[in-house]
Tab-separated table of C-alpha atoms in Angstrom:
chain	number	residue	atom	x	y	z
A	1	UNK	CA	-9.448	18.464	-2.226
A	2	UNK	CA	-5.813	16.133	-1.599
A	3	UNK	CA	-6.958	12.872	-0.524
A	4	UNK	CA	-4.132	11.083	1.660
A	5	UNK	CA	-3.281	7.853	1.171
A	6	UNK	CA	-0.021	4.905	2.218
A	7	UNK	CA	1.610	2.528	0.060
A	8	UNK	CA	1.820	-1.751	1.825
A	9	UNK	CA	4.914	-3.396	0.015
A	10	UNK	CA	4.216	-7.403	0.344
A	11	UNK	CA	7.608	-8.357	-0.496
A	12	UNK	CA	9.223	-11.430	1.470
A	13	UNK	CA	13.091	-9.998	-0.261
A	14	UNK	CA	12.601	-6.146	0.462
A	15	UNK	CA	12.306	-7.641	4.291
A	16	UNK	CA	14.986	-9.766	4.220
A	17	UNK	CA	17.351	-6.577	2.923
A	18	UNK	CA	17.618	-8.886	-0.534
A	19	UNK	CA	15.744	-6.181	-3.286
A	20	UNK	CA	14.887	-2.366	-3.107
A	21	UNK	CA	10.972	-2.009	-2.506
A	22	UNK	CA	10.431	0.343	-6.682
A	23	UNK	CA	7.669	-0.762	-6.735
A	24	UNK	CA	6.292	1.023	-3.384
A	25	UNK	CA	8.404	5.008	-4.861
A	26	UNK	CA	7.095	4.697	-7.948
A	27	UNK	CA	3.628	3.806	-6.662
A	28	UNK	CA	3.973	6.768	-4.346
A	29	UNK	CA	5.427	8.812	-6.918
A	30	UNK	CA	2.308	8.670	-8.768
A	31	UNK	CA	-0.101	8.971	-6.289
A	32	UNK	CA	1.715	12.499	-5.877
A	33	UNK	CA	1.439	13.172	-9.322
A	34	UNK	CA	-2.506	12.369	-9.044
A	35	UNK	CA	-3.127	14.732	-5.451
A	36	UNK	CA	-2.910	12.021	-3.148
A	37	UNK	CA	-0.780	13.107	-0.247
A	38	UNK	CA	1.187	9.552	0.393
A	39	UNK	CA	1.541	9.240	4.477
A	40	UNK	CA	2.640	6.672	5.607
A	41	UNK	CA	5.004	3.948	3.479
A	42	UNK	CA	4.842	0.279	4.676
A	43	UNK	CA	7.301	-3.452	4.136
A	44	UNK	CA	6.068	-6.510	4.804
A	45	UNK	CA	6.790	-9.600	4.867
A	46	UNK	CA	4.507	-11.860	3.180
A	47	UNK	CA	2.593	-12.870	5.682
A	48	UNK	CA	-1.191	-13.490	6.741
A	49	UNK	CA	-1.724	-12.015	9.868
A	50	UNK	CA	0.631	-9.114	9.377
A	51	UNK	CA	-0.593	-8.142	5.887
A	52	UNK	CA	-4.311	-7.383	8.100
A	53	UNK	CA	-3.170	-6.220	10.275
A	54	UNK	CA	-1.135	-3.044	8.660
A	55	UNK	CA	-4.503	-3.083	6.402
A	56	UNK	CA	-6.308	-2.499	9.205
A	57	UNK	CA	-4.516	-0.396	10.909
A	58	UNK	CA	-4.715	1.779	7.770
A	59	UNK	CA	-8.038	2.436	7.514
A	60	UNK	CA	-8.831	2.722	10.675
A	61	UNK	CA	-6.641	5.250	10.903
A	62	UNK	CA	-8.153	7.206	8.628
A	63	UNK	CA	-6.246	7.240	5.141
A	64	UNK	CA	-8.141	8.034	1.335
A	65	UNK	CA	-6.337	4.759	-0.271
A	66	UNK	CA	-4.162	2.277	1.178
A	67	UNK	CA	-2.206	0.978	-1.982
A	68	UNK	CA	-0.862	-2.440	-2.144
A	69	UNK	CA	2.431	-4.013	-4.219
A	70	UNK	CA	3.314	-7.689	-4.189
A	71	UNK	CA	1.553	-10.644	-3.424
A	72	UNK	CA	-1.118	-10.851	-5.596
A	73	UNK	CA	0.064	-13.668	-7.544
A	74	UNK	CA	-0.281	-17.270	-8.068
A	75	UNK	CA	2.739	-17.986	-5.821
A	76	UNK	CA	1.848	-19.974	-1.722
A	77	UNK	CA	3.032	-17.123	-0.615
A	78	UNK	CA	1.266	-14.544	-2.253
A	79	UNK	CA	-1.332	-14.081	-0.009
A	80	UNK	CA	-2.180	-10.260	-0.469
A	81	UNK	CA	-6.126	-10.898	-2.270
A	82	UNK	CA	-6.790	-12.352	1.193
A	83	UNK	CA	-4.821	-10.584	3.908
A	84	UNK	CA	-7.544	-8.012	1.930
A	85	UNK	CA	-10.941	-9.609	1.646
A	86	UNK	CA	-10.515	-10.330	5.509
A	87	UNK	CA	-10.066	-6.518	5.919
A	88	UNK	CA	-12.534	-5.156	3.844
A	89	UNK	CA	-16.166	-3.974	4.193
A	90	UNK	CA	-17.609	-4.049	0.603
A	91	UNK	CA	-15.937	-5.124	-2.991
A	92	UNK	CA	-14.979	-2.758	-5.301
A	93	UNK	CA	-14.697	-5.312	-8.285
A	94	UNK	CA	-14.395	-2.818	-11.591
A	95	UNK	CA	-10.930	-1.753	-10.160
A	96	UNK	CA	-9.055	-5.219	-10.189
A	97	UNK	CA	-11.302	-5.844	-13.271
A	98	UNK	CA	-10.143	-2.580	-14.970
A	99	UNK	CA	-6.337	-3.652	-13.783
A	100	UNK	CA	-6.359	-6.696	-15.371
A	101	UNK	CA	-8.700	-5.586	-18.483
A	102	UNK	CA	-6.229	-3.060	-19.454
A	103	UNK	CA	-2.699	-4.475	-18.297
A	104	UNK	CA	-3.363	-7.706	-20.323
A	105	UNK	CA	-3.151	-5.065	-23.524
A	106	UNK	CA	0.520	-4.400	-22.607
A	107	UNK	CA	1.104	-8.649	-20.895
A	108	UNK	CA	-1.310	-11.665	-21.110
A	109	UNK	CA	0.781	-11.959	-17.280
A	110	UNK	CA	-1.648	-9.395	-15.774
A	111	UNK	CA	-4.373	-11.897	-16.080
A	112	UNK	CA	-2.662	-14.028	-13.496
A	113	UNK	CA	-2.645	-10.965	-10.876
A	114	UNK	CA	-5.371	-11.773	-7.824
A	115	UNK	CA	-5.352	-8.917	-6.970
A	116	UNK	CA	-8.836	-7.271	-5.534
A	117	UNK	CA	-9.602	-3.651	-4.174
A	118	UNK	CA	-12.432	-3.257	-1.676
A	119	UNK	CA	-13.346	-0.430	1.788
A	120	UNK	CA	-12.920	-0.599	5.589
A	121	UNK	CA	-14.976	1.775	7.043
A	122	UNK	CA	-13.861	5.108	4.344
A	123	UNK	CA	-10.241	4.062	2.959
A	124	UNK	CA	-10.631	2.653	-0.170
A	125	UNK	CA	-7.434	-0.303	-0.549
A	126	UNK	CA	-6.642	-1.668	-4.159
A	127	UNK	CA	-4.265	-4.741	-5.032
A	128	UNK	CA	-1.472	-3.936	-7.394
A	129	UNK	CA	1.422	-7.109	-8.329
A	130	UNK	CA	4.793	-5.975	-7.190
A	131	UNK	CA	7.233	-5.036	-10.581
A	132	UNK	CA	7.267	-1.351	-10.956
A	133	UNK	CA	5.651	-1.535	-14.624
A	134	UNK	CA	2.739	-3.716	-12.928
A	135	UNK	CA	2.375	-0.702	-10.563
A	136	UNK	CA	2.890	2.681	-12.671
A	137	UNK	CA	0.925	0.618	-15.702
A	138	UNK	CA	-1.969	0.152	-12.276
A	139	UNK	CA	-1.324	3.504	-11.524
A	140	UNK	CA	-2.340	5.415	-15.248
A	141	UNK	CA	-5.335	3.210	-15.306
A	142	UNK	CA	-6.981	4.441	-12.250
A	143	UNK	CA	-5.488	8.091	-12.252
A	144	UNK	CA	-9.055	9.850	-14.713
A	145	UNK	CA	-11.245	7.826	-11.981
A	146	UNK	CA	-9.326	7.504	-8.426
A	147	UNK	CA	-9.539	11.121	-6.852
A	148	UNK	CA	-13.788	11.023	-7.694
A	149	UNK	CA	-14.226	7.235	-6.834
A	150	UNK	CA	-12.255	9.287	-3.618
A	151	UNK	CA	-14.688	11.744	-3.269
A	152	UNK	CA	-17.510	9.898	-3.242
A	153	UNK	CA	-16.333	7.679	-0.704
A	154	UNK	CA	-15.752	10.262	1.733
A	155	UNK	CA	-17.804	12.639	0.880
A	156	UNK	CA	-16.816	15.339	-0.507
A	157	UNK	CA	-18.954	14.820	-3.811
A	158	UNK	CA	-21.824	17.595	-5.490
A	159	UNK	CA	-24.216	16.519	-7.923
A	160	UNK	CA	-24.818	18.838	-10.091
């Protein structure tokens, strides 16, 4: 069964029109490749209240997964993990740990990402860094397990 998804790009530069949102494009492409139908795309500034509002709206709208790109670094404006933390009801720390662990095999900078993952209602929210390469690598790492995780979360699984 196909799952539904949303991609939220968090970027001051992209919201001002100073940068093209290639990381969101990559997230949408890769989610589609693993059978997740991206039904929403959002672009928001690095503002805690805006990110919280969008994540709340999307998860209350019952998409199965929301992938964020951007705002996970050490900059004072990088507040995506804090916003996500305010929205989720339960953490899914293994996903963020897996992304960082596998990412550091390709670049030590992956360890600087503060991204988190968690669940609000029946929606999984996953933070990815803002670079297109990091989005690609992060979703590549999650691709073998994401559909099963979403099946489990949404009650669409059978135990043999």
